[in-house]
Amino acid sequence: MKQVRTRFAPSPTGFMHVGNFRTGLFAWLLARHHGGTFILRLEDTDKKREVEGSRQHILDVFNMLGLNIDEGPQTGGSFGPYVQSERLPRYKEWAQQLIDAGRAYADPYTAEEVQAFREQAQKEKRPFLYRNHRPENPPTWDGSQPLRFKSEPKPYEWRDEVMGDLKTGPEVIDDFILIKSDGYPTYNFAHICDDADMQISHVIRGQEFLASVPNYLNLYEALSIEPPTLATMPHILGADGNKKLGKRDGAKDVLDYVREGYLPEALVSFIATLGWNDGTEQEVFTVDELVQKFSLGRVQKSGARFDERRLLWVNGHFIRETALDTLYELSNDYWPEEAASSPDYYKKQVLGLIQERLKFLAEIPELTRFFFADLALNPELISGNKQLKKLEQAELKALLEQAKTSIESSDFTAEDLQNRLNQLLEQTGQKPAVLFSLIRIATTQAPASPSLAESMAVLGRDTTLRRIDMQLAAL
RNA sequence: GGCCUCAUCGUCUAACGGUUAGGACACCAGGUUCUCAUCCUGGCAAUAGGGGUUCGAUUCCCCUUGAGGUCACCA
């Protein structure tokens, strides 16, 4: 089997969303699965749309999600340059080959004239075909006009690794532009040349290119290039509606998820299983498992809706699976301001207590703030508690006093505290829902917290008793 | 409008032509000595419609419907 070389070829026109990224991920997985090479190529032939910083952004995404690039703008490689704007002379050579063979010609029309043809076709409800207006004696191409491909319309049948066997008639083949009047090649031309020059074995791309494939096949023939294996990915759709996921309708930057504390492995597992599965009932995958099991044949043909709730679950799953020490390292940027002066061992204990209820790391502050600072007394926690609101203030106060007495003499290990809490249940005859809620509210002033004994053990004697006193004073 | 693609629970999906159509997320109910979670148990919920082929169709074929893509000097 020939060497597998896949590429991801984004244009640097802004951030990368989940839909874009998945195409890159699948190309990467395919290369890794076959022990091949993964190439990043920047398609920056539209200078008007280029966005400053996109190039770095794309590299950041791959870097942060742990997808290493074998050849690319930053890494280099023996088929460079890997930026299309630096390959202009090469496209001229390919173009000359077509001109010499009589398969390319200068477009003599103005943009307005072509637009008029287009509108005419639209009015007549016909698809627009430039070749219906192909000039009989085109001028010599001097670079100031667009250079067009002289197509040879014919039917095609080809195999797509995802979509299966496809076929079209000659009516979809047209004379598309190879080189624009600004001297830059179009995607349609440049990617064909580059894929050939870079010996790409598999082209993986989105469904929006499916309709253009026959044109590409026509061009491959004209250039005597053996076409690579083609694989078309269905679109990822936005959460609501059926529209392809796009920047306009609020698709989020992949790096935003990273910033919010979604773990790289969770993002990779989730995105990979959006339109791919291994045929078993396995729901989450490590990167190694994906590399081992990935195949284009099991990629879904239909579009998949992006459901953030599932991502949330996958991420929570990975957070719970992660060793505490590792999770603590990852949590570094997410602690609340109040924790600034707290020692590592303390923060790590806190993290251990909230690990199983953490969905993404940016939740750490709201889940842990009371471990680092006394929160203001919140009377609604008691008045709104369906057990506690039934009791008189005096009863609550007496109960809390009694609890304090017992807790005061604890050594503040979680075990001892739990024993004392159990004794208090017997002594007071109260239900846990009453006694524990009261103490929990007093010591945390938070609507939710980890289990009581463990929380108090981490908070320590001074803080626990101080907060109980503050609550007593308010009752 | 032409051409192309797609179609299983709300969502992601599984099912050599033979299954009570399976799993997961979400949701609902119960359990785990307090809250929020985790975990466990149970529940709700799907083959778009119509024709064929076949002993038998989610699966193969045709039509309809619906959704998406494309018809750029954007990719």
mmCIF file of C-alpha atoms in Angstrom, chain A residues 216-384:
data_model
loop_
_atom_site.group_PDB
_atom_site.id
_atom_site.type_symbol
_atom_site.label_atom_id
_atom_site.label_comp_id
_atom_site.label_asym_id
_atom_site.label_seq_id
_atom_site.Cartn_x
_atom_site.Cartn_y
_atom_site.Cartn_z
ATOM 1 C CA TYR A 216 -11.443 18.266 -10.184
ATOM 2 C CA LEU A 217 -11.462 14.883 -11.904
ATOM 3 C CA ASN A 218 -11.489 16.700 -15.243
ATOM 4 C CA LEU A 219 -8.521 18.785 -14.176
ATOM 5 C CA TYR A 220 -6.596 15.771 -12.839
ATOM 6 C CA GLU A 221 -6.959 14.230 -16.272
ATOM 7 C CA ALA A 222 -5.785 17.357 -18.040
ATOM 8 C CA LEU A 223 -2.720 17.440 -15.823
ATOM 9 C CA SER A 224 -2.145 13.677 -16.007
ATOM 10 C CA ILE A 225 -2.345 13.407 -12.257
ATOM 11 C CA GLU A 226 -3.502 10.205 -10.613
ATOM 12 C CA PRO A 227 -6.287 11.428 -8.279
ATOM 13 C CA PRO A 228 -5.839 10.795 -4.567
ATOM 14 C CA THR A 229 -8.334 8.803 -2.552
ATOM 15 C CA LEU A 230 -11.303 11.041 -1.839
ATOM 16 C CA ALA A 231 -13.341 11.150 1.348
ATOM 17 C CA THR A 232 -16.215 13.549 1.909
ATOM 18 C CA MET A 233 -17.250 14.441 5.434
ATOM 19 C CA PRO A 234 -20.864 15.295 6.139
ATOM 20 C CA HIS A 235 -21.443 18.633 7.785
ATOM 21 C CA ILE A 236 -21.758 19.203 11.455
ATOM 22 C CA LEU A 237 -24.979 21.083 12.073
ATOM 23 C CA GLY A 238 -25.659 23.729 14.666
ATOM 24 C CA ALA A 239 -27.561 22.834 17.832
ATOM 25 C CA ASP A 240 -30.759 24.364 16.535
ATOM 26 C CA GLY A 241 -31.911 24.363 12.960
ATOM 27 C CA ASN A 242 -30.397 22.254 10.264
ATOM 28 C CA LYS A 243 -27.829 24.705 9.078
ATOM 29 C CA LYS A 244 -24.246 23.688 8.650
ATOM 30 C CA LEU A 245 -22.248 24.790 11.659
ATOM 31 C CA GLY A 246 -20.782 28.158 10.824
ATOM 32 C CA LYS A 247 -19.291 31.229 12.344
ATOM 33 C CA ARG A 248 -22.312 33.362 11.532
ATOM 34 C CA ASP A 249 -24.721 31.420 13.671
ATOM 35 C CA GLY A 250 -22.632 31.412 16.786
ATOM 36 C CA ALA A 251 -20.412 28.371 16.320
ATOM 37 C CA LYS A 252 -17.821 28.550 19.033
ATOM 38 C CA ASP A 253 -14.087 28.662 18.592
ATOM 39 C CA VAL A 254 -12.498 25.335 19.529
ATOM 40 C CA LEU A 255 -10.003 27.247 21.636
ATOM 41 C CA ASP A 256 -12.874 28.744 23.637
ATOM 42 C CA TYR A 257 -13.717 25.266 24.844
ATOM 43 C CA VAL A 258 -10.103 24.761 25.814
ATOM 44 C CA ARG A 259 -10.139 28.072 27.663
ATOM 45 C CA GLU A 260 -13.264 27.076 29.560
ATOM 46 C CA GLY A 261 -11.506 24.019 30.799
ATOM 47 C CA TYR A 262 -12.655 21.270 28.500
ATOM 48 C CA LEU A 263 -9.909 18.665 28.509
ATOM 49 C CA PRO A 264 -8.133 18.048 25.213
ATOM 50 C CA GLU A 265 -8.853 14.325 25.317
ATOM 51 C CA ALA A 266 -12.535 14.983 26.001
ATOM 52 C CA LEU A 267 -12.799 17.368 23.068
ATOM 53 C CA VAL A 268 -11.028 14.946 20.781
ATOM 54 C CA SER A 269 -13.162 12.004 21.888
ATOM 55 C CA PHE A 270 -16.386 13.978 21.555
ATOM 56 C CA ILE A 271 -15.588 15.471 18.162
ATOM 57 C CA ALA A 272 -14.347 12.156 16.801
ATOM 58 C CA THR A 273 -17.587 10.431 17.771
ATOM 59 C CA LEU A 274 -19.614 13.131 16.075
ATOM 60 C CA GLY A 275 -20.084 11.240 12.841
ATOM 61 C CA TRP A 276 -17.859 8.289 13.563
ATOM 62 C CA ASN A 277 -18.108 5.228 15.780
ATOM 63 C CA ASP A 278 -16.313 1.942 15.984
ATOM 64 C CA GLY A 279 -19.440 -0.189 15.767
ATOM 65 C CA THR A 280 -19.363 -1.223 19.413
ATOM 66 C CA GLU A 281 -21.179 0.371 22.312
ATOM 67 C CA GLN A 282 -18.090 2.226 23.478
ATOM 68 C CA GLU A 283 -18.973 5.857 24.127
ATOM 69 C CA VAL A 284 -15.674 7.537 24.936
ATOM 70 C CA PHE A 285 -12.247 6.927 23.498
ATOM 71 C CA THR A 286 -8.703 7.817 24.386
ATOM 72 C CA VAL A 287 -6.612 9.293 21.592
ATOM 73 C CA ASP A 288 -4.667 6.033 21.342
ATOM 74 C CA GLU A 289 -7.885 4.076 20.946
ATOM 75 C CA LEU A 290 -9.065 6.438 18.234
ATOM 76 C CA VAL A 291 -5.805 6.096 16.345
ATOM 77 C CA GLN A 292 -6.030 2.346 16.567
ATOM 78 C CA LYS A 293 -9.697 2.037 15.609
ATOM 79 C CA PHE A 294 -10.315 4.875 13.163
ATOM 80 C CA SER A 295 -11.430 4.096 9.656
ATOM 81 C CA LEU A 296 -13.096 6.166 6.954
ATOM 82 C CA GLY A 297 -15.511 3.325 6.290
ATOM 83 C CA ARG A 298 -17.249 3.929 9.606
ATOM 84 C CA VAL A 299 -17.723 7.634 9.120
ATOM 85 C CA GLN A 300 -21.400 8.535 9.021
ATOM 86 C CA LYS A 301 -22.860 9.726 5.723
ATOM 87 C CA SER A 302 -25.429 12.037 7.264
ATOM 88 C CA GLY A 303 -24.795 15.280 9.083
ATOM 89 C CA ALA A 304 -24.561 15.293 12.867
ATOM 90 C CA ARG A 305 -25.974 17.916 15.135
ATOM 91 C CA PHE A 306 -23.605 19.408 17.625
ATOM 92 C CA ASP A 307 -25.019 18.817 21.110
ATOM 93 C CA GLU A 308 -23.112 20.657 23.785
ATOM 94 C CA ARG A 309 -24.834 18.714 26.573
ATOM 95 C CA ARG A 310 -23.177 15.576 25.411
ATOM 96 C CA LEU A 311 -19.813 17.309 25.300
ATOM 97 C CA LEU A 312 -20.443 18.383 28.871
ATOM 98 C CA TRP A 313 -21.026 14.801 29.902
ATOM 99 C CA VAL A 314 -17.956 13.530 28.055
ATOM 100 C CA ASN A 315 -15.833 16.201 29.683
ATOM 101 C CA GLY A 316 -17.160 15.383 33.155
ATOM 102 C CA HIS A 317 -16.362 11.777 32.460
ATOM 103 C CA PHE A 318 -12.757 12.576 31.573
ATOM 104 C CA ILE A 319 -12.405 14.868 34.577
ATOM 105 C CA ARG A 320 -13.474 12.071 36.896
ATOM 106 C CA GLU A 321 -11.095 9.649 35.186
ATOM 107 C CA THR A 322 -8.122 11.960 35.522
ATOM 108 C CA ALA A 323 -5.710 11.391 38.397
ATOM 109 C CA LEU A 324 -5.972 14.132 41.010
ATOM 110 C CA ASP A 325 -2.360 15.250 40.589
ATOM 111 C CA THR A 326 -2.809 15.611 36.848
ATOM 112 C CA LEU A 327 -6.106 17.389 37.237
ATOM 113 C CA TYR A 328 -4.518 19.745 39.721
ATOM 114 C CA GLU A 329 -1.856 20.729 37.201
ATOM 115 C CA LEU A 330 -4.540 21.378 34.605
ATOM 116 C CA SER A 331 -6.547 23.457 37.066
ATOM 117 C CA ASN A 332 -3.817 26.004 37.565
ATOM 118 C CA ASP A 333 -5.434 28.917 35.725
ATOM 119 C CA TYR A 334 -8.918 28.406 37.078
ATOM 120 C CA TRP A 335 -8.814 29.081 40.817
ATOM 121 C CA PRO A 336 -10.812 31.990 42.225
ATOM 122 C CA GLU A 337 -8.957 35.132 43.290
ATOM 123 C CA GLU A 338 -9.651 34.298 46.904
ATOM 124 C CA ALA A 339 -7.436 31.233 46.531
ATOM 125 C CA ALA A 340 -4.383 33.207 45.485
ATOM 126 C CA SER A 341 -2.581 32.801 48.783
ATOM 127 C CA SER A 342 -3.720 29.264 49.526
ATOM 128 C CA PRO A 343 -1.079 26.546 49.470
ATOM 129 C CA ASP A 344 -1.064 23.799 46.864
ATOM 130 C CA TYR A 345 -1.884 21.006 49.296
ATOM 131 C CA TYR A 346 -5.028 22.824 50.378
ATOM 132 C CA LYS A 347 -6.213 23.557 46.865
ATOM 133 C CA LYS A 348 -5.523 19.989 45.878
ATOM 134 C CA GLN A 349 -7.686 18.735 48.768
ATOM 135 C CA VAL A 350 -10.472 21.038 47.646
ATOM 136 C CA LEU A 351 -10.146 19.823 44.077
ATOM 137 C CA GLY A 352 -10.409 16.252 45.303
ATOM 138 C CA LEU A 353 -13.720 17.075 46.932
ATOM 139 C CA ILE A 354 -15.264 18.680 43.840
ATOM 140 C CA GLN A 355 -13.732 16.431 41.187
ATOM 141 C CA GLU A 356 -16.833 14.321 40.742
ATOM 142 C CA ARG A 357 -19.131 17.317 40.331
ATOM 143 C CA LEU A 358 -16.941 19.336 38.003
ATOM 144 C CA LYS A 359 -18.080 19.516 34.374
ATOM 145 C CA PHE A 360 -15.432 21.916 33.111
ATOM 146 C CA LEU A 361 -12.591 23.687 34.860
ATOM 147 C CA ALA A 362 -14.017 27.192 34.615
ATOM 148 C CA GLU A 363 -16.618 26.033 37.135
ATOM 149 C CA ILE A 364 -13.983 25.745 39.839
ATOM 150 C CA PRO A 365 -14.489 29.247 41.307
ATOM 151 C CA GLU A 366 -18.229 28.962 41.867
ATOM 152 C CA LEU A 367 -17.821 25.474 43.300
ATOM 153 C CA THR A 368 -14.961 26.260 45.656
ATOM 154 C CA ARG A 369 -15.094 29.913 46.686
ATOM 155 C CA PHE A 370 -16.290 29.166 50.221
ATOM 156 C CA PHE A 371 -13.198 27.095 50.843
ATOM 157 C CA PHE A 372 -11.092 30.225 50.521
ATOM 158 C CA ALA A 373 -13.215 33.030 51.928
ATOM 159 C CA ASP A 374 -16.124 33.463 54.308
ATOM 160 C CA LEU A 375 -19.207 34.120 52.242
ATOM 161 C CA ALA A 376 -21.781 36.600 53.518
ATOM 162 C CA LEU A 377 -24.532 35.075 55.638
ATOM 163 C CA ASN A 378 -27.385 34.091 53.384
ATOM 164 C CA PRO A 379 -30.653 33.783 55.393
ATOM 165 C CA GLU A 380 -32.458 32.429 52.351
ATOM 166 C CA LEU A 381 -30.506 29.214 52.563
ATOM 167 C CA ILE A 382 -32.405 28.465 55.782
ATOM 168 C CA SER A 383 -35.718 30.127 54.973
ATOM 169 C CA GLY A 384 -35.772 28.445 51.605
#
